[in-house]
PDB file of N, CA, C and O in Angstrom:
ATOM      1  N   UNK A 166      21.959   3.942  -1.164  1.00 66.00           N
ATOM      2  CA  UNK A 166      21.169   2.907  -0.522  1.00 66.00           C
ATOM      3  C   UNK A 166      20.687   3.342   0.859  1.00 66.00           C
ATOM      4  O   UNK A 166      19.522   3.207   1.233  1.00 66.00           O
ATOM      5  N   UNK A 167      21.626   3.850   1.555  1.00 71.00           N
ATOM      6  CA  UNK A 167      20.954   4.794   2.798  1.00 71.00           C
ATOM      7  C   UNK A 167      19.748   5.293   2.934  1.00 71.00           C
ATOM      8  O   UNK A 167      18.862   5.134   3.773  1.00 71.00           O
ATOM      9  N   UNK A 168      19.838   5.850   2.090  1.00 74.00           N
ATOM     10  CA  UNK A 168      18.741   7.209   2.096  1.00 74.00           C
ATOM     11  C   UNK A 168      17.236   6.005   1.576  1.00 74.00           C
ATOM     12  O   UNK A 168      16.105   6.482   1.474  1.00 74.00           O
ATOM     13  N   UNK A 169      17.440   4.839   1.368  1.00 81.00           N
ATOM     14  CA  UNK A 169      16.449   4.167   1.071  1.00 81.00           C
ATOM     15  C   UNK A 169      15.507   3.637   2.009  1.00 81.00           C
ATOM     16  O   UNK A 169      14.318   3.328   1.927  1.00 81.00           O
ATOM     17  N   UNK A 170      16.830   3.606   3.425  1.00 81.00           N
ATOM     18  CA  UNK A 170      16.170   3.721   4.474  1.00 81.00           C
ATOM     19  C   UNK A 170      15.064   4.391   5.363  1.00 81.00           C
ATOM     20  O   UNK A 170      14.302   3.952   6.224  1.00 81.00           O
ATOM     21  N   UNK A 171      15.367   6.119   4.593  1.00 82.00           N
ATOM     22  CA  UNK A 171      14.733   7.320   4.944  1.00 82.00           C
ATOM     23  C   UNK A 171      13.219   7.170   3.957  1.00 82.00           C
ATOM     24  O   UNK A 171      12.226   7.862   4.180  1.00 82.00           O
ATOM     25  N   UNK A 172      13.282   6.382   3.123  1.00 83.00           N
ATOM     26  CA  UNK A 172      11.822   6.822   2.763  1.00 83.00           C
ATOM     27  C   UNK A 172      10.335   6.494   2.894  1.00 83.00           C
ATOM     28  O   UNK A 172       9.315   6.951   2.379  1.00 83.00           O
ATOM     29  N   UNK A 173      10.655   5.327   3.964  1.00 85.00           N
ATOM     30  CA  UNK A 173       9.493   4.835   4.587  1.00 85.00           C
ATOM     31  C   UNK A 173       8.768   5.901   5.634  1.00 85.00           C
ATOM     32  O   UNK A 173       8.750   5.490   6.794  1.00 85.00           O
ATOM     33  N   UNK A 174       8.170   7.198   5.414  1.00 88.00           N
ATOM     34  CA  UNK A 174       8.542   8.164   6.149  1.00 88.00           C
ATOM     35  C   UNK A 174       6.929   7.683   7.268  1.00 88.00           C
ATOM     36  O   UNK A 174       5.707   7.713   7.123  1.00 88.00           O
ATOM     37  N   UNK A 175       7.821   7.317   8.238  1.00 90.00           N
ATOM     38  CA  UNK A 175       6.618   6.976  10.067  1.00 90.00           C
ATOM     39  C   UNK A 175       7.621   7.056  10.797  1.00 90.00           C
ATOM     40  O   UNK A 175       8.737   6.547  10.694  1.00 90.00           O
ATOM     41  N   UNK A 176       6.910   8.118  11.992  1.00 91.00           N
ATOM     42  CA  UNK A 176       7.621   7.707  13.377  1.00 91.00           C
ATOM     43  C   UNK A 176       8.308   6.385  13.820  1.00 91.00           C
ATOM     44  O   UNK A 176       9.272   6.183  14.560  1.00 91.00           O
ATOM     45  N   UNK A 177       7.458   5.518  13.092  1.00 92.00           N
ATOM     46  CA  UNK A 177       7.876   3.807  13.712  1.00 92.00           C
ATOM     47  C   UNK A 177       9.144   3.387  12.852  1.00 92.00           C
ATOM     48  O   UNK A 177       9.934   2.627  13.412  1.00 92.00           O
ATOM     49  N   UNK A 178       9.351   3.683  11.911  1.00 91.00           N
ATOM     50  CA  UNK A 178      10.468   3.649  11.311  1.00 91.00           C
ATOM     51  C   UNK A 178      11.857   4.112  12.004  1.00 91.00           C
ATOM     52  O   UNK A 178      12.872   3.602  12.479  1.00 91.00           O
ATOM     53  N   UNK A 179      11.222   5.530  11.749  1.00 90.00           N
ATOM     54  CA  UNK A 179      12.607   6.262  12.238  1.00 90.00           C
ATOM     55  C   UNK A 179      13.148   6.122  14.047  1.00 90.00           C
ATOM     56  O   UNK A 179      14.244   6.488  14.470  1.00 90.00           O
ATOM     57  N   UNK A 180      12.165   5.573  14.768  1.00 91.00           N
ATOM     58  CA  UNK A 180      12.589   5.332  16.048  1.00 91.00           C
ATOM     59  C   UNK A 180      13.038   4.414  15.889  1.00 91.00           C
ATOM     60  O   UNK A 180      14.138   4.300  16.429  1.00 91.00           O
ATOM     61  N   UNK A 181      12.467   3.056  14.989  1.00 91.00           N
ATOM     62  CA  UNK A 181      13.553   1.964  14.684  1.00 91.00           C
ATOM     63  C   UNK A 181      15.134   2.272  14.188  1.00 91.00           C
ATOM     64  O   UNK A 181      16.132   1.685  14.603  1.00 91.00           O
ATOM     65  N   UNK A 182      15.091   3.388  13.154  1.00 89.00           N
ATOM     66  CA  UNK A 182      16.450   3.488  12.798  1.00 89.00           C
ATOM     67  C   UNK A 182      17.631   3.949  13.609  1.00 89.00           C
ATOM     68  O   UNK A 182      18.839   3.735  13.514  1.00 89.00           O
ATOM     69  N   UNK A 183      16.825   4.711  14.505  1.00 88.00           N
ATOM     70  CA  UNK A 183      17.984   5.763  15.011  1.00 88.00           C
ATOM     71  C   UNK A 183      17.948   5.098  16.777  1.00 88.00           C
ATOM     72  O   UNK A 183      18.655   5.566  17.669  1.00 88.00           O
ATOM     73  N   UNK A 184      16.974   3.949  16.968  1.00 89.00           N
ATOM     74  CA  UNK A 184      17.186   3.804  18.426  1.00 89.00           C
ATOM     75  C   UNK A 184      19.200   3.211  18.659  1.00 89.00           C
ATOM     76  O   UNK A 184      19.930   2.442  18.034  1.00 89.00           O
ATOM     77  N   UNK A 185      19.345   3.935  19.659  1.00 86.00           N
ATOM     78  CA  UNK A 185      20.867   3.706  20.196  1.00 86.00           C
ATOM     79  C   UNK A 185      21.764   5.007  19.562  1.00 86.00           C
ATOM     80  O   UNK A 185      22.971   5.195  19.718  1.00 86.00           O
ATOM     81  N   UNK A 186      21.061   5.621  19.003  1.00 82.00           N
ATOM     82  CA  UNK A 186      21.746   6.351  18.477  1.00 82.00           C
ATOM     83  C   UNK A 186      22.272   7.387  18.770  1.00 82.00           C
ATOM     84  O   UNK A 186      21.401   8.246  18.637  1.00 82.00           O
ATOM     85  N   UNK A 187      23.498   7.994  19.205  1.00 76.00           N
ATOM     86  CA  UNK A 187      23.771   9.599  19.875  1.00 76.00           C
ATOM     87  C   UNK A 187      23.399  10.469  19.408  1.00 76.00           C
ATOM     88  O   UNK A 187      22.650  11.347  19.835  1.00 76.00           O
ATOM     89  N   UNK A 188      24.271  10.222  17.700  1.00 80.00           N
ATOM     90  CA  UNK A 188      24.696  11.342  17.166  1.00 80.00           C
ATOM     91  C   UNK A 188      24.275  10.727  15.657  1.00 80.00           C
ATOM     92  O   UNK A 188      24.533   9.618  15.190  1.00 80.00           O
ATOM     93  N   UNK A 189      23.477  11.932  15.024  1.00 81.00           N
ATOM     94  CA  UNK A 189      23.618  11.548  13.248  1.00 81.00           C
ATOM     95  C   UNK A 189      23.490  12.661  12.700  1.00 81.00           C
ATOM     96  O   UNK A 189      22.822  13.685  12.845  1.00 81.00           O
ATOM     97  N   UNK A 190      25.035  11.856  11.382  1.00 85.00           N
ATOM     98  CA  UNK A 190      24.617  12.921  10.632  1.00 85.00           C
ATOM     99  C   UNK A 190      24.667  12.076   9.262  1.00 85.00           C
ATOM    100  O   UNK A 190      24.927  10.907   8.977  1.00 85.00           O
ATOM    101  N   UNK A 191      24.247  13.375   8.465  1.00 85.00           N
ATOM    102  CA  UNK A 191      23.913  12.800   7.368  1.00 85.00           C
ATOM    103  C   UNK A 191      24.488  14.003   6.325  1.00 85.00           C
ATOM    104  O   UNK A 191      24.189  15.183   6.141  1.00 85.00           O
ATOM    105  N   UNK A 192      25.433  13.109   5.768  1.00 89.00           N
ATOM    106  CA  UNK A 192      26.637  13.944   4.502  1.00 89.00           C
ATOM    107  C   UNK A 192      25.224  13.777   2.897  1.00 89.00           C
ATOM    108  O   UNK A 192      24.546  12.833   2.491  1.00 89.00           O
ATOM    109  N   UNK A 193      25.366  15.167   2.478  1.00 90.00           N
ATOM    110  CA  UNK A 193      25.161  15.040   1.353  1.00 90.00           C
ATOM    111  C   UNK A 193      23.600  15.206   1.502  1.00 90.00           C
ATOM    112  O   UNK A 193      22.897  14.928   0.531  1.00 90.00           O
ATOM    113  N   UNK A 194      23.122  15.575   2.485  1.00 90.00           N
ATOM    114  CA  UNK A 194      21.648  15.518   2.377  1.00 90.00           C
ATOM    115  C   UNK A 194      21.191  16.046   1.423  1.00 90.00           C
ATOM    116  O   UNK A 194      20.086  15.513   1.318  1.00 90.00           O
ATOM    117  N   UNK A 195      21.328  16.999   0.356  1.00 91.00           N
ATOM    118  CA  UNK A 195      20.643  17.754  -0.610  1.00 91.00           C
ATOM    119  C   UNK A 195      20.354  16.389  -1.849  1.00 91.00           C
ATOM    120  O   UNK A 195      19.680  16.720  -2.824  1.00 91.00           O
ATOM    121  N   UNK A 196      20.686  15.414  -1.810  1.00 89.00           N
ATOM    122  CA  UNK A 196      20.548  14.667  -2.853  1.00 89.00           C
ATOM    123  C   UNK A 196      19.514  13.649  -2.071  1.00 89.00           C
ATOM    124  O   UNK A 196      19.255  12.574  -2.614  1.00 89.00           O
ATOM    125  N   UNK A 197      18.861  14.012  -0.670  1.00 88.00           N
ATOM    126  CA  UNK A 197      17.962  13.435  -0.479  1.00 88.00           C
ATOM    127  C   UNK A 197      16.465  13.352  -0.560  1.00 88.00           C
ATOM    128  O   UNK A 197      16.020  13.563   0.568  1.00 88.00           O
ATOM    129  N   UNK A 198      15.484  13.129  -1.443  1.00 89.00           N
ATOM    130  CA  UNK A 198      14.189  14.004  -1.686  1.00 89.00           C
ATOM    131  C   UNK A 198      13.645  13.792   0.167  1.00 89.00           C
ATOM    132  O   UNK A 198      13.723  12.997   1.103  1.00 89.00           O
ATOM    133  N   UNK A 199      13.030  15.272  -0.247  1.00 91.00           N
ATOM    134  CA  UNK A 199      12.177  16.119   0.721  1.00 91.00           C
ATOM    135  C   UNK A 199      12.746  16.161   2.322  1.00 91.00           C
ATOM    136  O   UNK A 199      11.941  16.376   3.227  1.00 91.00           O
ATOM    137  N   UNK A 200      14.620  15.876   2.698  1.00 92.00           N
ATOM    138  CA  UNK A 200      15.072  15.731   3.164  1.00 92.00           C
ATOM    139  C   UNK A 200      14.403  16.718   4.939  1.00 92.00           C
ATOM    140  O   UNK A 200      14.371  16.514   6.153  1.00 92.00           O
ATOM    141  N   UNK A 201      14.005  17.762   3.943  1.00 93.00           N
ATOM    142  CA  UNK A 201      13.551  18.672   5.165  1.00 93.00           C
ATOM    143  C   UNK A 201      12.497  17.995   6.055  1.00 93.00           C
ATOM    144  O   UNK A 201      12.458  17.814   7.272  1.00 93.00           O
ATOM    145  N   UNK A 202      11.644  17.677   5.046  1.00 93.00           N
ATOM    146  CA  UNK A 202      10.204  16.982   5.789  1.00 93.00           C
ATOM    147  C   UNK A 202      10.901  16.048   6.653  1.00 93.00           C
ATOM    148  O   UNK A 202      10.803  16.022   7.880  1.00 93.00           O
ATOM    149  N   UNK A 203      11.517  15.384   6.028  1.00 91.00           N
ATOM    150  CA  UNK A 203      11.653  14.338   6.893  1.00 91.00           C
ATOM    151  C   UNK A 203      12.543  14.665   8.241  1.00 91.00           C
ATOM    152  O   UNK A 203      12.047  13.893   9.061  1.00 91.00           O
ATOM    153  N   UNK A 204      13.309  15.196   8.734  1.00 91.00           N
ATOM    154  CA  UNK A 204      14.240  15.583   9.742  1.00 91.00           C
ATOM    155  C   UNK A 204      13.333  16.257  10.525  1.00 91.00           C
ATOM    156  O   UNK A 204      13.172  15.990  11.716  1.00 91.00           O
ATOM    157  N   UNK A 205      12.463  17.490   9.676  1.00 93.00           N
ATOM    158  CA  UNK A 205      11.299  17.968  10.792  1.00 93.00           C
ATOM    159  C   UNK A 205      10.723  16.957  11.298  1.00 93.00           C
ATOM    160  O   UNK A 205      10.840  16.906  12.522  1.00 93.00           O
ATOM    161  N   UNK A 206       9.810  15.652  10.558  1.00 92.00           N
ATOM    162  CA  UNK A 206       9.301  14.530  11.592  1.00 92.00           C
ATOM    163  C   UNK A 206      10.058  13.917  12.376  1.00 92.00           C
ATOM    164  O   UNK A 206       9.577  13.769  13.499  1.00 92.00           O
ATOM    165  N   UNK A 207      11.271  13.414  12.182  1.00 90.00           N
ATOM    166  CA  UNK A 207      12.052  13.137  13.170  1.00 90.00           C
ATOM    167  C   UNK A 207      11.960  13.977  14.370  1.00 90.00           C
ATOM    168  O   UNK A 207      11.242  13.677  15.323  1.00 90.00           O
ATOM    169  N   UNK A 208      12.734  15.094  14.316  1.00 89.00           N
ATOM    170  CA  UNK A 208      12.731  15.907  15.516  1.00 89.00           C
ATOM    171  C   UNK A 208      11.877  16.730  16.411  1.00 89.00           C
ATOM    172  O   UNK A 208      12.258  17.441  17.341  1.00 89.00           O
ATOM    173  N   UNK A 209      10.140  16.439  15.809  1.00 91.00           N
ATOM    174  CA  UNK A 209       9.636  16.785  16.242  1.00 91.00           C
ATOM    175  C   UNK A 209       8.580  15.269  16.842  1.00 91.00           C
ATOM    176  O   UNK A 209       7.666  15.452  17.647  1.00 91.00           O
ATOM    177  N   UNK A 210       8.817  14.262  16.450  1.00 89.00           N
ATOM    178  CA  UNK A 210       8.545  13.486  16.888  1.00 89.00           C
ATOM    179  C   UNK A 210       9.190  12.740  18.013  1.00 89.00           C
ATOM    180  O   UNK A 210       8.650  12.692  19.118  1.00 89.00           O
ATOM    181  N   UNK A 211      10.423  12.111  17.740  1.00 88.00           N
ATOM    182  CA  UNK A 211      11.013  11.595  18.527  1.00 88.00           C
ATOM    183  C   UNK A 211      11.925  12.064  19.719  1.00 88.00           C
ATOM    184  O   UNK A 211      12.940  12.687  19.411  1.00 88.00           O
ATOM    185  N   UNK A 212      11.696  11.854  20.898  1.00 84.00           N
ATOM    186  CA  UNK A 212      11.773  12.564  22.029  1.00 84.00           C
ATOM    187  C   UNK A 212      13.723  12.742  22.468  1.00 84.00           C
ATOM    188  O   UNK A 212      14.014  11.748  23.132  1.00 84.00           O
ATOM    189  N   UNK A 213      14.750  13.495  22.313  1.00 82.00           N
ATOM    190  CA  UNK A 213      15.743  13.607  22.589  1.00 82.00           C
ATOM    191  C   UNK A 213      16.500  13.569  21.034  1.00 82.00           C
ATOM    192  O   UNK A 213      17.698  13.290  21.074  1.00 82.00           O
ATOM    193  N   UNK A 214      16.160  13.716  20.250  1.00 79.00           N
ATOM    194  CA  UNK A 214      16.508  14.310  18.727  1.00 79.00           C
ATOM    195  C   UNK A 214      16.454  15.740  18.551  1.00 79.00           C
ATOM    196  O   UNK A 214      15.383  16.338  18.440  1.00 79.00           O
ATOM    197  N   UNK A 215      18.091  16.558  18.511  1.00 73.00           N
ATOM    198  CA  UNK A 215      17.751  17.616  17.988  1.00 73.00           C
ATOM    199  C   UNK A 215      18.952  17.654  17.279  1.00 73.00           C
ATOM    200  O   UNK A 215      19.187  18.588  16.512  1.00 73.00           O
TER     201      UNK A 215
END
């Protein structure tokens, strides 16, 4: 159900998800489709994500 979160794939999303956030991780990512894409937009979008 998580990862259901991840597939709305926009900046506006993912700054919603992860605002407050320190630290994430994410167990099991290989069972997530296109997991890569998406972490590259994250971290190249959102400012203090690495």
């Amino acid at each position: 159900m998580d990862s259901d979160l991840l597939k709305e794939r926009s900046v506006t999303n993912y700054q919603r998800l992860l605002s407050g956030i320190d630290v994430l991780v994410i167990d099991e990512a290989q069972h997530i489709p296109d997991i890569g894409l998406i972490l590259k937009l994250i971290v190249d979008s959102i400012e203090g994500i690495k």
